């Protein structure tokens, strides 16, 4: 078999292996060395290919797509530093447990470490941030090697999704010539009984003995909370609502828990715990005897500080797979079981509520007080970041996605986005908590056609404006609410703000950029919202139209801190009166 036929059949078997294992989308950044794999993906009808020019944006786009579709997405790039540009998204995928199949084209072995152009050391490029690495053999045409290409692709998908999901890397050394021949007969034939060869993954619960033991421990106490941090299982909300009702416990629901939205019962949901727990006297009055946590550690810093201040409650963390996510350094007991199955099993085994009603009622009463104060709007207030979230929650469409930038946006969503019957998936890059790649990740979640709203700050938006290109090319529907406080607003809340001689240059970092020309260059519509009426009208108009819409809300950093602190102080005073009286 001559070189071109060998290359073509080898790549065809490899791509077929990806599809047979469940991959349906590949994001390609153009380059020369990756030509065989890129062209094969584009030629094969059973896989959708997306071309994204900037590798960093491409990787985050794939991450967003994999997060929304809850299945692996493949990435293809050429050799050299192209692969290095995937690194931030690979790290985010690793910590967020998102399955990515990273395919890095490479020079053949004889051109490595000899000064060949566009050749770097790509073996184990991402170190321990991938679950599995494999340096694929050079293409060969024997039946054995074609089968090897096919099964290795399938194994890559399996490694990405089994256990805690995450990224894998396959390095593909390729010799020239690089152009495949798709006229070859029988190229896409398969001798398998079915094309779908993805692994069957069972879900585990607890046996009766362990459930009864846990219940006996819990029955010794009357004050407990359920906590749910960032997680993406769409079925957990209803299961936890049922469990909370049976136990009688409040549920501290992180904005990324998927518990604040949708139509299931939310009677025990506490959305404002971040604001409630900011004050020492309130924290001291709330001493749980047990905590059952689902998902990752919540976004809220006051929750973490409260946790570390508690007098050693029983603390259970429910994880679907082995892993350790306890940054507070407190003593915990792990329960390894599917969170939905575990919640349903535990709820069914309970004869009566464990938690005393007065404890639950205290949390619910505090939550009502805090919600009323946080949502209250004063005529004296100008455009501010809190009410940008409040009004966004009022008009965001049902059956949509809210993607949230890091730093202040996610914290404002934590504080101001309350429960809603709308089916809104709230997502963010909270694996490594970076501000890079957020635009691209949000666009990736909308590749399926679901409407997406991105709430983002000006620095994070600037970091990833390249990501807007695919929105223009694919006419993706996204509404971007751009909170522009001309710099790094979150630093205003940190000790760095007390050092004015260096603050603006090193932390405030004002850019003074007019974003409208950039938005229009990418074919988007732009609106500067100078009033809340402008803002809500612009949101409604963007949701009624297609394509890219950017609504800029300009706020002042020097006003934002007093605004938030006044809100938190009002919560403290009102709840303090309740506790005293």
Coordinates of C-alpha atoms in Angstrom, one line a residue:
X1 CA 0.0 0.0 0.0
X2 CA 1.6 3.3 -1.1
X3 CA 1.9 6.3 1.3
X4 CA -1.2 8.3 0.4
X5 CA -3.5 5.3 0.6
X6 CA -1.9 4.2 3.9
X7 CA -2.3 7.7 5.3
X8 CA -5.9 8.0 4.2
X9 CA -7.1 4.6 5.5
X10 CA -5.3 5.1 8.8
X11 CA -6.9 8.5 9.4
X12 CA -10.3 7.2 8.3
X13 CA -10.1 4.4 10.8
X14 CA -9.0 6.7 13.5
X15 CA -11.9 9.2 12.9
X16 CA -14.3 6.3 12.7
X17 CA -13.1 5.2 16.1
X18 CA -13.9 8.6 17.6
X19 CA -17.4 8.5 16.2
X20 CA -18.0 4.9 17.2
X21 CA -17.1 5.8 20.7
X22 CA -19.6 8.7 20.8
X23 CA -17.8 11.8 19.5
X24 CA -20.0 14.0 17.3
X25 CA -18.1 17.3 17.1
X26 CA -14.6 18.3 16.4
X27 CA -13.1 21.8 16.6
X28 CA -10.3 22.4 14.1
X29 CA -7.7 25.2 14.0
X30 CA -6.1 25.2 10.5
X31 CA -2.5 24.3 9.9
X32 CA -0.4 22.2 7.6
X33 CA 0.8 19.2 9.7
X34 CA -2.7 18.5 10.8
X35 CA -4.0 18.3 7.2
X36 CA -4.7 14.6 7.2
X37 CA -6.8 14.5 10.4
X38 CA -8.5 17.8 9.7
X39 CA -9.5 16.9 6.1
X40 CA -10.7 13.5 7.3
X41 CA -12.9 15.0 9.9
X42 CA -14.3 17.4 7.4
X43 CA -15.0 14.6 4.9
X44 CA -16.7 12.2 7.3
X45 CA -20.4 12.9 7.4
X46 CA -21.0 11.5 10.8
X47 CA -18.9 14.1 12.6
X48 CA -19.6 17.8 12.7
X49 CA -16.6 20.0 12.2
X50 CA -16.1 23.6 13.4
X51 CA -13.3 25.7 12.3
X52 CA -11.9 28.1 14.9
X53 CA -8.8 30.0 13.9
X54 CA -7.3 30.9 17.3
X55 CA -6.3 27.7 19.1
X56 CA -6.9 29.2 22.6
X57 CA -10.4 30.3 21.6
X58 CA -10.9 26.9 19.8
X59 CA -10.1 24.9 22.9
X60 CA -12.5 26.9 25.1
X61 CA -15.2 26.7 22.5
X62 CA -14.8 22.9 22.5
X63 CA -14.9 23.0 26.3
X64 CA -18.2 24.9 26.3
X65 CA -19.7 22.6 23.8
X66 CA -18.7 19.5 25.7
X67 CA -20.1 21.0 28.9
X68 CA -23.5 21.8 27.4
X69 CA -23.8 18.5 25.4
X70 CA -22.4 16.4 28.2
X71 CA -20.3 14.4 25.8
X72 CA -16.7 14.5 24.6
X73 CA -15.6 17.0 21.9
X74 CA -12.4 16.6 19.9
X75 CA -9.8 19.3 19.1
X76 CA -7.4 19.3 16.2
X77 CA -4.4 21.5 15.8
X78 CA -1.1 21.6 13.9
X79 CA 2.4 21.1 15.4
X80 CA 4.4 23.5 17.5
X81 CA 3.1 26.3 19.7
X82 CA -0.4 25.8 18.3
X83 CA -0.8 22.9 20.8
X84 CA 0.6 25.0 23.6
X85 CA -2.3 27.5 23.1
X86 CA -4.7 24.7 24.2
X87 CA -3.1 24.6 27.6
X88 CA -5.4 27.0 29.5
X89 CA -8.5 25.2 28.3
X90 CA -7.0 21.8 29.0
X91 CA -6.3 22.9 32.6
X92 CA -9.9 24.2 33.0
X93 CA -11.3 21.0 31.5
X94 CA -9.2 18.9 33.9
X95 CA -10.4 20.7 37.0
X96 CA -14.0 21.1 35.7
X97 CA -14.1 17.4 34.7
X98 CA -15.0 18.1 31.1
X99 CA -14.1 15.5 28.5
X100 CA -11.9 16.8 25.7
X101 CA -10.1 14.7 23.1
X102 CA -7.0 16.8 22.2
X103 CA -5.4 15.7 18.9
X104 CA -2.1 17.4 18.4
X105 CA -0.4 16.8 15.0
X106 CA 3.3 16.4 15.1
X107 CA 6.5 16.1 13.0
X108 CA 7.6 12.4 12.5
X109 CA 10.2 11.1 14.9
X110 CA 13.1 11.8 12.6
X111 CA 12.3 15.6 12.6
X112 CA 12.0 15.8 16.4
X113 CA 14.8 17.4 18.4
X114 CA 16.9 18.2 15.3
X115 CA 15.9 21.9 14.8
X116 CA 13.1 21.3 12.3
X117 CA 10.8 24.2 11.9
X118 CA 7.5 24.3 13.9
X119 CA 8.6 21.4 16.0
X120 CA 8.5 21.4 19.8
X121 CA 8.5 18.6 22.4
X122 CA 4.8 17.6 22.3
X123 CA 5.0 14.3 24.2
X124 CA 3.1 14.7 27.5
X125 CA 2.8 18.4 26.7
X126 CA 0.0 18.9 29.2
X127 CA 1.7 16.9 32.0
X128 CA -0.7 15.8 34.7
X129 CA -3.6 17.9 33.3
X130 CA -4.6 15.1 31.0
X131 CA -6.0 11.8 32.2
X132 CA -4.2 9.8 29.5
X133 CA -1.6 10.5 26.8
X134 CA -0.6 8.4 23.8
X135 CA 1.9 9.0 21.0
X136 CA 0.2 7.4 18.0
X137 CA 2.3 5.2 15.8
X138 CA 3.1 6.5 12.3
X139 CA 0.5 5.4 9.7
X140 CA 0.7 1.9 8.5
X141 CA -1.6 0.0 6.1
X142 CA -1.8 -3.5 7.6
X143 CA -5.1 -4.7 9.0
X144 CA -3.6 -4.9 12.4
X145 CA -2.4 -1.2 12.4
X146 CA -5.7 0.0 10.9
X147 CA -7.5 -1.7 13.8
X148 CA -5.0 -0.2 16.2
X149 CA -5.8 3.3 14.9
X150 CA -9.5 2.6 15.3
X151 CA -9.3 1.1 18.8
X152 CA -6.9 3.8 20.1
X153 CA -9.3 6.5 19.2
X154 CA -12.1 4.6 21.0
X155 CA -9.8 4.2 24.0
X156 CA -9.1 7.9 24.1
X157 CA -12.9 8.6 24.4
X158 CA -13.2 5.9 27.1
X159 CA -10.4 7.4 29.1
X160 CA -11.9 10.8 28.9
X161 CA -15.3 9.8 30.2
X162 CA -14.7 7.0 32.7
X163 CA -14.4 8.0 36.3
X164 CA -14.2 11.8 36.7
X165 CA -14.3 13.1 33.1
X166 CA -11.4 15.1 31.7
X167 CA -9.1 15.8 28.8
X168 CA -6.8 13.3 27.1
X169 CA -4.1 13.9 24.5
X170 CA -3.2 11.9 21.4
X171 CA -0.1 13.1 19.6
X172 CA -0.2 12.2 15.9
X173 CA 3.2 12.2 14.1
X174 CA 2.6 12.5 10.3
X175 CA 5.0 12.4 7.3
X176 CA 4.6 14.3 4.1
X177 CA 2.8 14.2 1.7
X178 CA -0.2 15.1 3.8
X179 CA -3.1 15.2 1.4
X180 CA -5.5 12.2 1.8
X181 CA -7.3 10.6 -1.2
X182 CA -11.0 10.2 -0.4
X183 CA -11.8 8.5 -3.7
X184 CA -10.4 5.2 -2.4
X185 CA -13.0 2.4 -2.5
X186 CA -14.4 1.1 0.8
X187 CA -12.9 3.9 2.9
X188 CA -15.8 4.2 5.4
X189 CA -16.8 0.6 5.5
X190 CA -17.0 -1.1 9.0
X191 CA -17.3 -4.7 9.9
X192 CA -18.8 -3.9 13.3
X193 CA -22.4 -5.0 14.1
X194 CA -23.0 -1.4 15.3
X195 CA -21.3 1.8 14.8
X196 CA -21.9 2.9 18.3
X197 CA -19.2 1.4 20.6
X198 CA -19.3 3.8 23.5
X199 CA -18.8 2.2 26.9
X200 CA -21.8 1.3 29.1
X201 CA -21.3 3.0 32.4
X202 CA -23.4 1.9 35.4
X203 CA -24.3 4.1 38.3
X204 CA -23.8 3.1 41.9
X205 CA -25.8 3.7 45.0
X206 CA -25.3 2.6 48.6
X207 CA -26.5 -0.8 50.1
X208 CA -29.1 -0.9 52.8
X209 CA -26.5 -1.4 55.6
X210 CA -24.6 1.8 54.7
X211 CA -27.8 3.8 54.3
X212 CA -29.1 2.7 57.7
X213 CA -25.8 3.5 59.3
X214 CA -25.8 7.0 57.9
X215 CA -29.4 7.6 59.0
X216 CA -28.6 6.4 62.5
X217 CA -25.7 9.0 62.7
X218 CA -27.9 11.8 61.4
X219 CA -30.8 11.0 63.7
X220 CA -28.6 12.0 66.6
X221 CA -28.8 15.6 65.5
X222 CA -31.5 18.2 64.8
X223 CA -29.7 20.9 62.9
X224 CA -28.3 20.2 59.5
X225 CA -27.9 21.7 56.1
X226 CA -27.6 20.3 52.6
X227 CA -25.1 22.2 50.4
X228 CA -24.8 22.0 46.6
X229 CA -21.9 23.6 44.9
X230 CA -21.1 23.8 41.1
X231 CA -22.3 20.7 39.2
X232 CA -23.9 19.9 35.9
X233 CA -26.3 16.9 36.5
X234 CA -29.7 18.2 35.4
X235 CA -31.5 15.5 37.4
X236 CA -30.0 16.5 40.8
X237 CA -32.2 19.5 41.5
X238 CA -35.4 17.5 41.7
X239 CA -33.7 14.7 43.7
X240 CA -32.2 17.2 46.2
X241 CA -35.6 18.9 46.6
X242 CA -37.1 15.6 47.5
X243 CA -34.3 14.8 49.9
X244 CA -34.5 18.2 51.6
X245 CA -38.2 17.8 52.1
X246 CA -37.8 14.4 53.7
X247 CA -34.9 15.5 55.9
X248 CA -36.4 18.9 56.6
X249 CA -33.1 20.7 55.9
X250 CA -32.3 24.0 54.2
X251 CA -30.4 23.7 50.9
X252 CA -27.6 26.2 50.4
X253 CA -27.6 26.4 46.6
X254 CA -24.7 27.8 44.7
X255 CA -25.6 29.6 41.5
X256 CA -23.8 26.9 39.5
X257 CA -25.6 24.0 41.3
X258 CA -28.4 24.0 38.7
X259 CA -30.8 24.2 41.7
X260 CA -31.9 27.8 41.5
X261 CA -33.7 27.4 38.2
X262 CA -36.3 25.0 36.7
X263 CA -39.8 24.0 37.8
X264 CA -39.2 21.6 40.7
X265 CA -40.0 22.5 44.2
X266 CA -37.7 25.1 45.8
X267 CA -39.3 25.6 49.2
X268 CA -36.1 24.7 51.1
X269 CA -33.7 26.5 48.7
X270 CA -31.6 29.2 50.4
X271 CA -30.1 31.5 47.6
X272 CA -28.8 34.3 49.8
X273 CA -26.6 32.4 52.1
X274 CA -23.5 34.3 50.8
X275 CA -25.0 37.6 52.0
X276 CA -26.3 36.0 55.3
X277 CA -22.9 34.5 56.2
X278 CA -20.9 37.7 55.7
X279 CA -21.5 38.7 59.3
X280 CA -19.8 37.1 62.3
X281 CA -22.7 37.4 64.8
X282 CA -25.0 35.7 62.3
X283 CA -22.5 33.0 61.5
X284 CA -22.1 32.2 65.2
X285 CA -25.9 31.9 65.6
X286 CA -26.0 29.3 62.8
X287 CA -24.2 26.2 64.0
X288 CA -25.2 23.1 62.1
X289 CA -24.5 19.6 63.5
X290 CA -24.2 18.0 60.1
X291 CA -23.6 19.1 56.5
X292 CA -24.1 17.0 53.4
X293 CA -22.5 18.5 50.4
X294 CA -22.9 17.8 46.7
X295 CA -20.8 19.2 43.9
X296 CA -17.6 21.2 44.1
X297 CA -16.9 23.7 46.9
X298 CA -19.4 26.6 46.5
X299 CA -18.2 30.0 45.0
X300 CA -19.0 31.8 48.2
X301 CA -16.0 32.9 50.3
X302 CA -18.2 33.6 53.3
X303 CA -19.5 30.0 53.2
X304 CA -15.9 28.7 53.2
X305 CA -15.0 31.0 56.1
X306 CA -18.1 29.9 58.0
X307 CA -17.2 26.2 57.4
X308 CA -13.8 26.6 58.9
X309 CA -15.2 28.4 61.9
X310 CA -17.7 25.6 62.8
X311 CA -17.2 23.3 65.8
X312 CA -16.6 20.1 63.9
X313 CA -20.0 19.1 62.5
X314 CA -20.4 15.8 60.8
X315 CA -19.5 16.7 57.2
X316 CA -20.3 14.3 54.3
X317 CA -19.2 15.0 50.7
X318 CA -21.1 13.0 48.0
X319 CA -18.9 12.3 45.0
X320 CA -19.9 10.2 42.0
X321 CA -16.2 9.1 41.6
X322 CA -13.0 9.1 43.6
X323 CA -11.6 12.6 44.0
X324 CA -10.9 15.1 46.7
X325 CA -12.5 18.6 46.6
X326 CA -12.2 20.0 50.2
X327 CA -10.2 23.2 50.2
X328 CA -11.4 24.3 53.6
X329 CA -9.2 21.7 55.3
X330 CA -12.0 20.5 57.6
X331 CA -12.6 16.9 58.5
X332 CA -15.0 15.1 56.1
X333 CA -16.4 11.7 55.3
X334 CA -16.7 10.8 51.6
X335 CA -19.7 9.0 50.2
X336 CA -18.9 7.7 46.7
X337 CA -22.2 7.2 45.0
X338 CA -24.2 8.7 42.1
X339 CA -25.6 11.9 43.8
X340 CA -29.1 11.4 42.3
X341 CA -29.4 7.7 43.3
X342 CA -28.0 8.4 46.7
X343 CA -30.4 11.3 47.3
X344 CA -33.4 9.2 46.3
X345 CA -32.2 6.2 48.3
X346 CA -31.7 8.2 51.5
X347 CA -35.0 10.1 51.1
X348 CA -36.9 6.8 50.7
X349 CA -35.3 5.3 53.9
X350 CA -36.4 8.2 56.1
X351 CA -39.5 7.7 58.1
X352 CA -39.8 11.3 59.3
X353 CA -37.8 14.6 59.1
X354 CA -34.5 14.6 61.0
X355 CA -34.0 18.4 61.3
X356 CA -36.2 20.4 63.7
X357 CA -38.6 22.8 62.0
X358 CA -37.4 25.8 63.9
X359 CA -33.9 25.4 62.4
X360 CA -35.3 25.3 58.8
X361 CA -37.7 28.1 59.5
X362 CA -34.9 30.3 60.8
X363 CA -33.0 29.8 57.5
X364 CA -36.1 30.4 55.4
X365 CA -37.0 33.6 57.3
X366 CA -33.4 35.0 56.9
X367 CA -33.6 34.1 53.3
X368 CA -36.8 36.1 52.8
X369 CA -35.4 39.1 54.5
X370 CA -32.2 39.0 52.6
X371 CA -34.0 38.6 49.2
X372 CA -36.3 41.5 49.8
X373 CA -33.3 43.8 50.7
X374 CA -31.0 42.6 47.9
X375 CA -33.7 42.9 45.2
X376 CA -34.9 46.3 46.4
X377 CA -34.1 49.2 44.1
X378 CA -33.5 52.7 45.2
X379 CA -34.1 55.7 43.0
X380 CA -30.8 57.2 44.1
X381 CA -28.8 54.2 42.7
X382 CA -27.3 54.5 39.3
X383 CA -26.4 51.7 36.9
X384 CA -24.9 49.0 39.1
X385 CA -23.7 45.4 38.7
X386 CA -26.2 43.9 41.2
X387 CA -29.3 45.1 39.5
X388 CA -27.9 44.2 36.1
X389 CA -28.2 40.6 37.4
X390 CA -31.6 41.2 38.9
X391 CA -33.1 42.6 35.8
X392 CA -31.4 40.0 33.6
X393 CA -33.0 37.2 35.7
X394 CA -36.4 38.8 35.0
X395 CA -36.2 38.8 31.2
X396 CA -33.8 35.9 30.4
X397 CA -35.7 33.4 28.2
X398 CA -36.9 30.0 29.4
X399 CA -34.9 27.1 28.0
X400 CA -31.6 29.0 27.7
X401 CA -28.1 29.2 29.1
X402 CA -26.6 31.9 31.3
X403 CA -22.8 31.8 31.1
X404 CA -21.0 33.8 33.8
X405 CA -17.6 35.3 33.8
X406 CA -15.3 35.0 36.8
X407 CA -14.2 37.7 39.3
X408 CA -17.2 40.0 40.1
X409 CA -19.9 38.6 37.6
X410 CA -20.1 35.1 39.3
X411 CA -20.2 36.7 42.7
X412 CA -23.0 39.1 41.7
X413 CA -25.0 36.1 40.2
X414 CA -24.4 34.3 43.6
X415 CA -25.8 37.3 45.4
X416 CA -28.6 38.6 43.1
X417 CA -29.8 35.7 41.0
X418 CA -32.8 34.2 42.9
X419 CA -34.8 31.1 42.2
X420 CA -36.9 31.0 39.0
X421 CA -39.2 28.4 37.3
X422 CA -37.4 29.1 34.1
X423 CA -35.2 26.3 32.8
X424 CA -31.9 28.2 32.8
X425 CA -28.6 26.3 32.9
X426 CA -26.1 28.5 34.7
X427 CA -22.5 27.8 33.8
X428 CA -19.0 29.2 34.3
X429 CA -15.3 28.3 34.1
X430 CA -14.9 27.5 37.8
X431 CA -12.3 24.8 37.4
X432 CA -9.3 27.1 37.4
X433 CA -11.4 30.3 37.8
X434 CA -9.6 32.1 35.0
X435 CA -10.8 35.1 33.1
X436 CA -9.4 33.8 29.8
X437 CA -11.5 32.0 27.2
X438 CA -14.9 32.8 28.7
X439 CA -16.4 34.3 25.5
X440 CA -15.4 31.2 23.5
X441 CA -16.7 28.8 26.2
X442 CA -20.0 30.6 26.2
X443 CA -20.3 30.4 22.4
X444 CA -19.5 26.7 22.6
X445 CA -22.5 26.1 24.8
X446 CA -24.7 27.7 22.2
X447 CA -23.4 25.7 19.2
X448 CA -26.5 23.4 19.6
X449 CA -28.8 26.3 18.9
X450 CA -29.8 27.1 22.5
X451 CA -30.0 30.8 23.3
X452 CA -27.0 31.9 25.4
X453 CA -26.6 35.0 27.6
X454 CA -23.0 35.8 28.7
X455 CA -22.5 38.1 31.7
X456 CA -18.9 39.2 31.6
X457 CA -16.6 42.0 32.8
X458 CA -14.5 44.3 30.5
X459 CA -11.1 42.7 31.2
X460 CA -12.4 39.1 30.6
X461 CA -14.1 40.3 27.4
X462 CA -10.9 41.9 26.2
X463 CA -9.0 38.7 26.9
X464 CA -11.1 36.7 24.4
X465 CA -12.4 39.1 21.7
X466 CA -10.9 36.7 19.1
X467 CA -13.6 34.2 20.2
X468 CA -16.3 36.4 18.6
X469 CA -15.2 35.4 15.1
X470 CA -17.0 32.0 15.2
X471 CA -20.2 33.8 16.3
X472 CA -20.0 35.8 13.1
X473 CA -19.1 32.9 10.9
X474 CA -21.7 30.5 12.3
X475 CA -24.4 33.1 13.2
X476 CA -24.5 31.8 16.8
X477 CA -27.1 33.4 19.0
X478 CA -25.5 35.0 22.0
X479 CA -26.4 38.1 24.1
X480 CA -23.4 39.5 25.9
X481 CA -24.0 41.7 28.9
X482 CA -20.7 43.6 29.2
X483 CA -20.2 45.1 32.6
X484 CA -17.6 47.8 32.0
X485 CA -16.1 49.3 35.1
X486 CA -12.9 50.1 33.3
X487 CA -10.7 47.6 35.0
X488 CA -10.4 44.9 37.6
X489 CA -13.4 45.6 39.9
X490 CA -12.9 42.7 42.2
X491 CA -9.6 44.1 43.5
X492 CA -11.6 47.0 45.0
X493 CA -12.8 44.5 47.6
X494 CA -9.3 43.2 48.4
X495 CA -6.4 44.5 50.6
X496 CA -4.6 45.7 47.5
X497 CA -7.1 48.6 47.3
X498 CA -5.5 50.2 50.4
X499 CA -2.3 50.9 48.5
X500 CA -3.3 53.7 46.2
X501 CA 0.3 54.4 45.0
X502 CA 0.3 51.2 43.0
X503 CA -3.3 50.2 42.9
X504 CA -4.5 51.5 39.5
X505 CA -1.4 50.4 37.5
X506 CA -1.1 46.9 39.0
X507 CA -4.7 46.0 39.9
X508 CA -7.2 48.5 38.7
X509 CA -5.7 48.3 35.2
X510 CA -8.1 50.7 33.4
X511 CA -8.1 50.1 29.6
X512 CA -10.1 53.0 28.3
X513 CA -11.3 51.0 25.3
X514 CA -14.4 51.7 23.3
X515 CA -15.8 48.3 22.6
X516 CA -18.5 49.2 20.0
X517 CA -16.1 49.2 16.9
X518 CA -14.8 45.7 17.9
X519 CA -18.3 44.3 18.3
X520 CA -19.4 45.7 14.9
X521 CA -16.2 44.4 13.3
X522 CA -17.5 40.9 14.2
X523 CA -20.9 41.6 12.7
X524 CA -22.6 42.1 16.1
X525 CA -25.2 44.7 17.2
X526 CA -24.1 47.0 20.0
X527 CA -26.1 49.0 22.6
X528 CA -24.9 51.2 25.4
X529 CA -27.5 50.9 28.1
X530 CA -27.6 54.2 30.0
X531 CA -30.8 53.5 32.0
X532 CA -32.5 50.4 33.2
X533 CA -35.2 50.9 30.6
X534 CA -32.5 50.9 27.9
X535 CA -31.1 47.8 29.4
X536 CA -34.3 45.7 29.6
X537 CA -35.4 46.9 26.2
X538 CA -32.0 46.0 24.7
X539 CA -32.2 42.5 26.3
X540 CA -35.7 41.9 25.0
X541 CA -34.6 43.0 21.5
X542 CA -31.6 40.8 21.5
X543 CA -33.6 37.8 22.5
X544 CA -36.0 38.4 19.7
X545 CA -33.2 38.6 17.1
X546 CA -30.5 36.2 16.0
X547 CA -26.7 36.5 16.0
X548 CA -24.3 38.4 18.3
X549 CA -25.7 41.2 20.5
X550 CA -23.6 43.1 23.0
X551 CA -25.2 45.3 25.7
X552 CA -22.7 47.4 27.6
X553 CA -23.5 48.6 31.1
X554 CA -21.0 51.1 32.4
X555 CA -20.5 51.2 36.1
X556 CA -18.1 53.1 38.4
X557 CA -15.7 51.0 40.5
X558 CA -15.6 53.7 43.3
X559 CA -19.4 53.4 43.6
X560 CA -19.7 49.7 43.2
X561 CA -18.0 48.8 46.5
X562 CA -20.2 51.1 48.7
X563 CA -23.3 49.8 46.8
X564 CA -22.6 46.2 47.7
X565 CA -21.5 46.9 51.2
X566 CA -24.6 48.9 51.9
X567 CA -26.7 45.9 50.7
X568 CA -24.8 43.5 52.9
X569 CA -25.0 45.9 55.9
X570 CA -28.8 46.2 55.5
X571 CA -29.0 42.4 55.5
X572 CA -26.9 42.2 58.7
X573 CA -29.0 44.8 60.5
X574 CA -32.4 43.2 59.6
X575 CA -31.4 39.7 60.4
X576 CA -29.7 40.8 63.6
X577 CA -32.9 42.3 64.8
X578 CA -34.7 39.1 64.0
X579 CA -32.2 37.0 65.9
X580 CA -32.5 39.3 68.9
X581 CA -36.2 39.5 69.0

